[in-house]
Amino acid sequence: MHYKIHTPLDDNTVAKLKAGDTIEITGTLYTARDQAHQRLVELIQKGQALPFGLKGQILFYAGPAPTPPGKVMGSVGPTTSSRMDLFTPVLLAYGLKGMIGKGPRSPEVKAALIKYNAVYFAATGGVAALLSSYIKKAELFAYPELGPEAIYRLEVENFPVVVAIDAWGGDLYDQNRELYKEA
Amino acid sequence: MREISTLEVTKAIKDLCLQANRVLRPDVLEAIRASLGFEVSPTGKEIMEQIIKNAGLAVSEQLPICQDTGYVGVFIELGQDVLLKGDLTLAINEGVKEAYDEGYLRKSMVACPIFERENTGDNTPAFITVDTVPGDKIKITVIPKGGGTENASRLQMLPVSGGVEAVKEFVLEAAEGAAKSCPPVIVGVGIGASFDKVGLLAKKALLRSIADSNPDPELAALENELLVRINKLGIGPAGLGGRITALAVKIEAAPTHIACLPAAVTFNCHAARQAEAII
Ligand code: SF4
């Protein structure tokens, strides 16, 4: 199936998405990679407020290239998601509904996606000039000292992703590997 | 002797870094186009179309193909009749610094690999390999390379008794790891030499054009066999399933010790960045 969805995500939207669906996202994404994840989880563990409410939001695992003058955003694309696996269940428990990255996730993350009704999208790696063209507004939002690892707030229009792991345990990486494997 | 100022090297390195990051290797773009028809997965096809579109946009918008603009690998073939005026290493790093600053490329180098891991701020140092060759020219090849495929690299001292089967098994196992980077990939294999040299052989194999094949017929056959077998693994574009997992397998072999069979495998992602110039 092909869907156009908007952020923030609600439970019904998440529940209808199935591994393999192609999606265009319009709305807000927050970039976060290793160090930002560490900080967010630390804040949760200390019981302190986060820089933004996680409820219904989508995190984009990305560390953009610098923005040239006159452009909205420099090249931006997904980084390997498995490095975030340890942190993800904690954030999902706090209301996070979606993540965009590349590559497979751990069994713990898959279980947490089922438990909290959330979804993992894959964006294509290595097509960062193309992906930046779907970004209509970008703002350095938190932790500027982290450079490319800072949190950016992005407004996107029809941002193209695939549902890689759905809230029902469907995993496109596993399914398609089996489907296309030749003896 | 021909005198060449290292200022010329700095300028060449700067231009090559900018070019490599913004212009997809033409033979790779061609290979993506050519293999699109063989991909059976709809998601895989879509991804390959995105790769083609991205290559066009990167050029027209002067943006890097991938946000991970990599560490900078530099291969120099230095003519023995060249008299270099200035410090070659400094000149190369200056070129990298200028390109990454002025070209809005991401700086992805950390100074200390274990403890602080603080960014060096200018994407230096470059990793430089210099080979001396006959002649009075300098050939410079620049390959900015991202962390994703670099992490999929493997090196192993295989048992001599394992022979070609051990090599095949080793490469196919490593290809599984490349699923997590950005396939379709180019596979570079080094076989022989010593522990320290075999990785370099694999890296140099990546520099070869997609269309060429090894002049040694046995190695050429091995390249073909491995390519076919990797493309049967089902990994596919972006690892989301499909047939086109690798665009090419390139093998470089070298003499080794009677007791040794070193093997190394490394990958270039579809965002293969490479540019060269001759001074
Ligand atoms: S593996 Fe290559 S294409 Fe993928 S993110 Fe890294 S540098 Fe970019």
XYZ file of C-alpha atoms and ligand atoms in Angstrom:
470
model
C 0.000 0.000 0.000
C 0.970 3.618 -0.382
C -0.032 6.172 2.248
C 0.462 9.850 2.868
C 0.681 10.445 6.607
C 1.037 13.493 8.849
C 2.833 14.044 12.130
C 2.181 13.733 14.999
C 1.234 10.095 14.481
C -1.832 8.671 16.205
C -2.486 5.055 17.156
C -4.867 4.377 14.277
C -2.396 5.579 11.661
C 0.413 3.478 13.114
C -1.759 0.390 13.357
C -2.714 0.402 9.678
C 0.912 0.531 8.435
C 2.423 -2.767 7.285
C 6.014 -3.705 6.498
C 6.620 -2.914 2.827
C 4.147 -0.007 2.569
C 5.595 3.061 0.880
C 4.914 6.255 2.786
C 5.150 9.985 2.269
C 5.470 11.878 5.517
C 4.412 15.496 5.911
C 5.011 17.383 9.153
C 7.752 17.587 11.749
C 10.764 15.310 12.207
C 13.446 15.641 14.870
C 16.942 14.454 13.987
C 18.774 12.522 16.698
C 21.702 10.161 16.598
C 23.983 8.505 19.147
C 24.860 11.410 21.434
C 21.416 13.044 21.338
C 19.877 9.692 22.231
C 22.200 9.342 25.165
C 21.182 12.781 26.433
C 17.444 12.200 25.989
C 17.587 8.891 27.829
C 19.673 10.427 30.629
C 17.059 13.159 31.098
C 14.297 10.527 31.281
C 16.253 8.490 33.800
C 16.796 11.574 35.980
C 13.121 12.446 35.703
C 13.872 15.774 33.988
C 11.979 17.481 31.165
C 12.954 16.742 27.553
C 13.605 19.567 25.063
C 10.414 18.521 23.227
C 7.401 16.307 23.914
C 7.925 12.844 22.415
C 4.238 11.984 22.138
C 3.386 10.957 18.573
C 6.702 12.242 17.224
C 9.120 10.738 14.703
C 12.884 10.719 15.222
C 15.116 10.758 12.155
C 18.513 9.132 12.746
C 20.566 11.621 10.784
C 23.602 13.845 11.011
C 23.259 16.332 8.147
C 26.057 17.932 6.172
C 26.375 21.704 6.755
C 23.781 23.874 5.011
C 25.239 25.982 2.173
C 24.076 29.609 2.036
C 20.726 30.065 0.286
C 19.614 26.476 0.938
C 17.083 25.193 3.456
C 19.200 22.212 4.380
C 22.410 20.516 3.360
C 22.485 16.865 2.315
C 20.774 14.701 4.878
C 20.151 10.975 5.091
C 19.699 8.098 7.513
C 22.488 6.598 9.571
C 22.671 2.969 10.745
C 19.815 2.480 13.194
C 21.168 -0.449 15.192
C 23.435 1.934 17.115
C 20.281 3.433 18.646
C 18.744 0.046 19.583
C 19.661 0.240 23.268
C 17.926 3.594 23.725
C 14.842 3.035 21.604
C 12.574 1.063 23.978
C 12.937 3.784 26.654
C 11.882 6.499 24.188
C 8.973 4.417 22.888
C 7.736 4.032 26.460
C 7.673 7.843 26.590
C 5.358 8.199 23.623
C 7.697 8.195 20.603
C 5.722 6.730 17.689
C 8.134 6.481 14.797
C 11.761 6.358 13.759
C 13.478 6.776 10.419
C 16.837 5.147 9.821
C 18.512 2.434 7.821
C 19.208 -1.216 8.506
C 17.676 -3.921 10.706
C 16.770 -3.520 14.397
C 17.258 -5.725 17.461
C 14.620 -8.181 18.759
C 14.184 -5.845 21.761
C 13.261 -2.935 19.477
C 10.853 -5.111 17.487
C 9.173 -6.237 20.721
C 8.905 -2.632 21.895
C 7.322 -1.580 18.585
C 4.594 -4.167 19.184
C 4.196 -3.264 22.845
C 3.893 0.499 22.290
C 2.243 0.404 18.841
C 5.027 2.226 17.014
C 6.693 1.960 13.624
C 10.200 1.926 12.134
C 10.671 3.428 8.690
C 13.639 3.013 6.370
C 14.823 5.935 4.274
C 17.336 5.289 1.517
C 20.965 5.840 2.501
C 23.288 7.614 0.105
C 20.625 9.738 -1.611
C 21.056 12.687 0.692
C 20.785 15.455 -1.918
C 17.415 14.014 -2.945
C 16.156 13.684 0.641
C 17.128 17.259 1.458
C 14.807 18.441 -1.337
C 11.772 17.284 0.720
C 12.775 19.493 3.656
C 10.930 22.787 3.652
C 12.211 24.243 6.909
C 15.085 23.359 9.209
C 15.966 24.737 12.592
C 18.850 23.877 14.909
C 16.723 22.868 17.860
C 18.852 21.501 20.731
C 22.459 20.654 21.672
C 24.200 22.831 19.042
C 27.519 21.879 20.650
C 27.096 18.372 19.180
C 27.645 19.663 15.609
C 26.218 17.147 13.112
C 24.855 15.209 16.104
C 22.698 18.117 17.322
C 18.893 17.862 17.238
C 17.359 19.608 14.222
C 13.650 20.268 13.859
C 12.682 19.641 10.251
C 9.450 20.452 8.455
C 9.082 17.955 5.628
C 6.646 17.514 2.762
C 6.010 14.096 1.220
C 9.262 12.722 2.642
C 9.672 9.212 1.097
C 10.177 6.204 3.385
C 9.270 2.509 3.508
C 7.728 0.762 6.503
C 10.592 -1.522 7.533
C 9.178 -2.885 10.806
C 5.522 -2.461 11.721
C 3.652 -2.600 15.020
C 2.529 -6.172 14.295
C 5.963 -7.760 14.170
C 6.270 -7.542 10.385
C 9.901 -7.005 9.326
C 10.625 -6.162 5.702
C 14.326 -7.023 6.088
C 13.503 -10.612 7.074
C 10.533 -11.052 4.753
C 12.256 -9.828 1.616
C 15.513 -11.605 2.374
C 13.581 -14.865 2.301
C 11.571 -13.826 -0.735
C 14.515 -12.876 -2.927
C 17.116 -15.363 -1.745
C 18.103 -17.824 -4.480
C 19.609 -21.202 -3.769
C 63.809 16.348 -12.879
C 60.519 18.178 -13.067
C 59.831 20.604 -10.259
C 56.276 20.649 -8.895
C 55.128 22.933 -6.092
C 52.994 21.302 -3.418
C 50.643 24.286 -3.859
C 49.529 22.546 -7.038
C 48.879 19.384 -5.038
C 46.747 21.322 -2.529
C 44.660 22.779 -5.318
C 44.202 19.393 -7.003
C 43.195 17.700 -3.743
C 40.668 20.432 -3.007
C 39.086 20.177 -6.467
C 39.053 16.376 -6.348
C 37.392 16.288 -2.893
C 34.639 18.613 -4.133
C 34.187 16.735 -7.392
C 34.184 13.273 -5.794
C 31.581 14.273 -3.227
C 29.200 15.865 -5.713
C 29.587 13.772 -8.847
C 28.755 10.079 -8.599
C 31.366 7.887 -10.285
C 30.096 7.746 -13.890
C 30.682 3.992 -14.256
C 28.713 3.376 -11.043
C 25.806 5.488 -12.274
C 25.933 3.557 -15.539
C 25.951 0.226 -13.681
C 22.944 1.267 -11.586
C 21.052 2.206 -14.751
C 22.048 -1.015 -16.478
C 21.065 -3.272 -13.564
C 17.734 -1.562 -12.846
C 16.029 -3.907 -15.323
C 17.341 -6.968 -13.474
C 15.965 -5.921 -10.100
C 12.760 -7.783 -9.299
C 11.868 -6.178 -5.960
C 9.610 -3.101 -6.364
C 11.238 -1.472 -3.316
C 14.648 -2.271 -4.798
C 13.730 -0.671 -8.104
C 12.404 2.421 -6.347
C 15.666 2.750 -4.413
C 17.738 2.487 -7.578
C 15.608 5.171 -9.189
C 16.230 7.372 -6.160
C 19.972 6.810 -6.588
C 19.782 7.981 -10.212
C 17.683 11.044 -9.293
C 20.014 11.861 -6.421
C 23.052 11.847 -8.698
C 21.397 14.456 -10.906
C 20.317 16.648 -7.994
C 23.738 16.527 -6.333
C 25.280 18.008 -9.459
C 22.596 20.629 -10.130
C 22.337 21.698 -6.474
C 26.076 21.343 -5.781
C 25.301 19.181 -2.756
C 27.176 16.092 -1.595
C 25.715 12.774 -2.828
C 25.706 11.479 0.727
C 25.735 13.422 3.988
C 28.534 11.180 5.219
C 31.251 12.816 3.194
C 33.685 10.402 4.708
C 37.292 10.272 5.630
C 39.495 11.144 2.686
C 41.592 8.344 1.215
C 44.353 9.635 -1.055
C 46.397 7.470 -3.409
C 49.434 9.105 -4.971
C 51.507 7.701 -7.801
C 54.597 9.816 -7.577
C 56.891 9.883 -10.611
C 60.523 9.315 -9.623
C 61.600 12.265 -11.739
C 59.424 14.707 -9.827
C 61.090 17.121 -7.436
C 58.434 18.160 -4.961
C 58.838 21.634 -3.493
C 57.158 21.637 -0.108
C 55.675 19.168 2.367
C 53.401 16.651 0.604
C 51.410 15.562 3.669
C 50.736 19.131 4.765
C 49.748 20.063 1.217
C 47.241 17.209 0.978
C 45.670 17.974 4.335
C 45.409 21.662 3.433
C 43.482 20.703 0.284
C 41.115 18.507 2.315
C 40.540 21.268 4.846
C 39.741 23.855 2.175
C 37.341 21.537 0.341
C 35.438 20.482 3.457
C 35.163 24.082 4.698
C 34.270 25.799 1.464
C 32.191 22.946 0.046
C 29.945 22.566 3.119
C 30.976 18.944 3.473
C 30.494 17.140 6.778
C 33.564 16.877 8.993
C 33.624 13.356 10.281
C 37.100 12.761 11.716
C 37.806 12.349 15.437
C 41.299 12.858 16.828
C 41.378 10.229 19.537
C 39.867 6.907 18.483
C 39.242 5.545 21.985
C 38.751 8.195 24.638
C 37.618 11.747 23.859
C 36.716 11.168 20.207
C 36.639 14.925 19.626
C 36.117 16.101 16.058
C 39.270 17.450 14.417
C 37.075 20.187 12.934
C 38.435 20.128 9.379
C 38.113 16.469 8.310
C 41.877 15.931 8.430
C 44.021 13.921 8.524
C 43.638 12.255 5.146
C 44.817 8.640 4.833
C 47.614 8.822 2.303
C 49.286 6.044 0.312
C 52.257 6.981 -1.876
C 53.686 4.641 -4.511
C 56.684 5.673 -6.554
C 56.471 5.005 -10.285
C 58.650 5.824 -13.290
C 58.091 9.198 -14.952
C 57.773 12.872 -14.075
C 54.083 13.174 -13.238
C 51.949 12.846 -10.126
C 48.688 10.928 -10.324
C 46.308 11.698 -7.491
C 43.220 9.611 -6.706
C 40.884 10.778 -3.968
C 38.245 8.518 -2.406
C 36.110 10.042 0.325
C 34.542 7.046 2.046
C 31.805 6.836 4.663
C 31.772 4.905 7.930
C 28.941 2.536 7.023
C 30.727 0.428 4.453
C 34.104 0.872 6.121
C 32.730 -0.900 9.197
C 31.722 -3.891 7.063
C 35.379 -4.518 6.084
C 37.056 -7.715 7.255
C 40.614 -9.038 7.360
C 41.608 -12.603 8.128
C 44.688 -14.794 7.933
C 43.054 -17.837 6.299
C 44.448 -21.380 6.584
C 46.545 -22.165 3.500
C 44.876 -25.578 3.310
C 41.505 -23.837 2.937
C 42.501 -22.589 -0.516
C 40.024 -20.910 -2.810
C 37.006 -22.303 -0.933
C 38.116 -20.533 2.244
C 38.449 -17.301 0.288
C 34.943 -17.641 -1.149
C 33.398 -18.410 2.207
C 35.181 -15.448 3.775
C 33.968 -13.009 1.113
C 30.376 -14.290 1.208
C 30.293 -13.997 4.993
C 31.583 -10.444 4.847
C 28.961 -9.599 2.215
C 26.299 -10.363 4.834
C 27.742 -7.517 6.881
C 27.497 -5.156 3.918
C 23.704 -5.587 4.074
C 23.730 -3.074 6.918
C 25.514 -0.419 4.871
C 24.125 0.873 1.587
C 23.954 -1.768 -1.113
C 24.308 -2.097 -4.055
C 27.992 -2.179 -3.161
C 31.282 -2.674 -4.958
C 33.276 -5.456 -3.315
C 37.052 -5.092 -3.087
C 39.018 -8.222 -2.198
C 42.724 -8.440 -1.385
C 44.410 -11.848 -1.300
C 48.025 -12.551 -0.416
C 50.916 -10.290 0.632
C 51.117 -9.698 4.401
C 48.784 -8.665 7.211
C 49.515 -4.963 6.674
C 49.460 -5.003 2.869
C 46.370 -7.087 2.196
C 43.931 -4.400 3.345
C 45.552 -1.976 0.939
C 45.145 -4.491 -1.897
C 41.425 -4.690 -1.140
C 41.129 -0.894 -1.079
C 42.985 -0.598 -4.376
C 40.651 -3.176 -5.897
C 37.783 -0.748 -5.205
C 39.450 1.847 -7.414
C 39.100 -0.291 -10.538
C 36.438 0.567 -13.069
C 33.227 -1.481 -12.838
C 33.552 -2.717 -16.396
C 37.108 -4.092 -16.255
C 37.972 -7.587 -15.157
C 41.102 -9.104 -13.730
C 43.772 -9.808 -16.389
C 44.377 -13.183 -14.742
C 41.654 -15.528 -16.104
C 41.415 -17.543 -12.875
C 40.913 -14.402 -10.799
C 38.473 -13.001 -13.379
C 36.419 -16.203 -13.069
C 36.504 -15.913 -9.280
C 35.320 -12.291 -9.496
C 32.368 -13.391 -11.628
C 31.464 -16.348 -9.474
C 31.491 -14.253 -6.291
C 29.373 -11.538 -7.917
C 26.732 -14.059 -8.973
C 26.703 -15.698 -5.546
C 26.495 -12.388 -3.650
C 23.570 -11.352 -5.827
C 21.761 -14.543 -4.855
C 21.862 -13.683 -1.142
C 18.637 -11.665 -1.420
C 20.077 -8.598 0.377
C 19.152 -6.175 -2.425
C 19.250 -2.375 -2.683
C 19.463 -0.734 0.768
C 19.357 -4.237 2.260
C 15.570 -4.217 1.864
C 15.570 -7.323 -0.313
C 16.222 -7.926 -3.966
C 18.734 -9.164 -6.493
C 21.123 -6.264 -6.967
C 23.300 -6.456 -3.876
C 26.662 -5.886 -5.572
C 27.576 -4.134 -8.807
C 31.017 -5.695 -9.075
C 33.592 -7.822 -7.274
C 37.218 -6.805 -7.814
C 40.104 -8.967 -6.624
C 43.744 -7.968 -6.289
C 46.193 -10.765 -5.512
C 49.880 -10.632 -4.580
C 52.678 -13.073 -3.681
C 52.714 -14.207 -0.061
C 54.683 -16.359 2.411
C 54.537 -20.162 2.081
C 52.647 -20.406 5.379
C 50.160 -17.584 4.732
C 46.876 -16.868 2.984
C 45.900 -13.354 4.062
C 42.534 -12.118 2.823
C 40.782 -8.787 3.182
C 37.464 -7.578 1.917
C 36.127 -4.064 1.852
C 33.168 -2.366 0.239
C 32.227 0.823 -1.481
C 28.581 1.828 -1.179
C 26.560 2.858 -4.213
C 27.507 6.430 -3.282
C 30.971 5.588 -4.611
C 33.060 8.730 -4.537
C 36.279 8.808 -6.473
C 38.060 11.390 -8.574
C 41.524 11.561 -10.070
C 43.878 14.026 -11.682
C 47.360 14.014 -13.134
C 49.770 16.854 -12.510
S 27.286 3.623 3.490
Fe 27.786 5.103 1.875
S 25.847 5.791 1.062
Fe 25.440 4.785 3.004
S 25.399 6.456 4.501
Fe 27.469 5.614 4.482
S 28.601 6.866 3.008
Fe 26.425 7.239 2.653
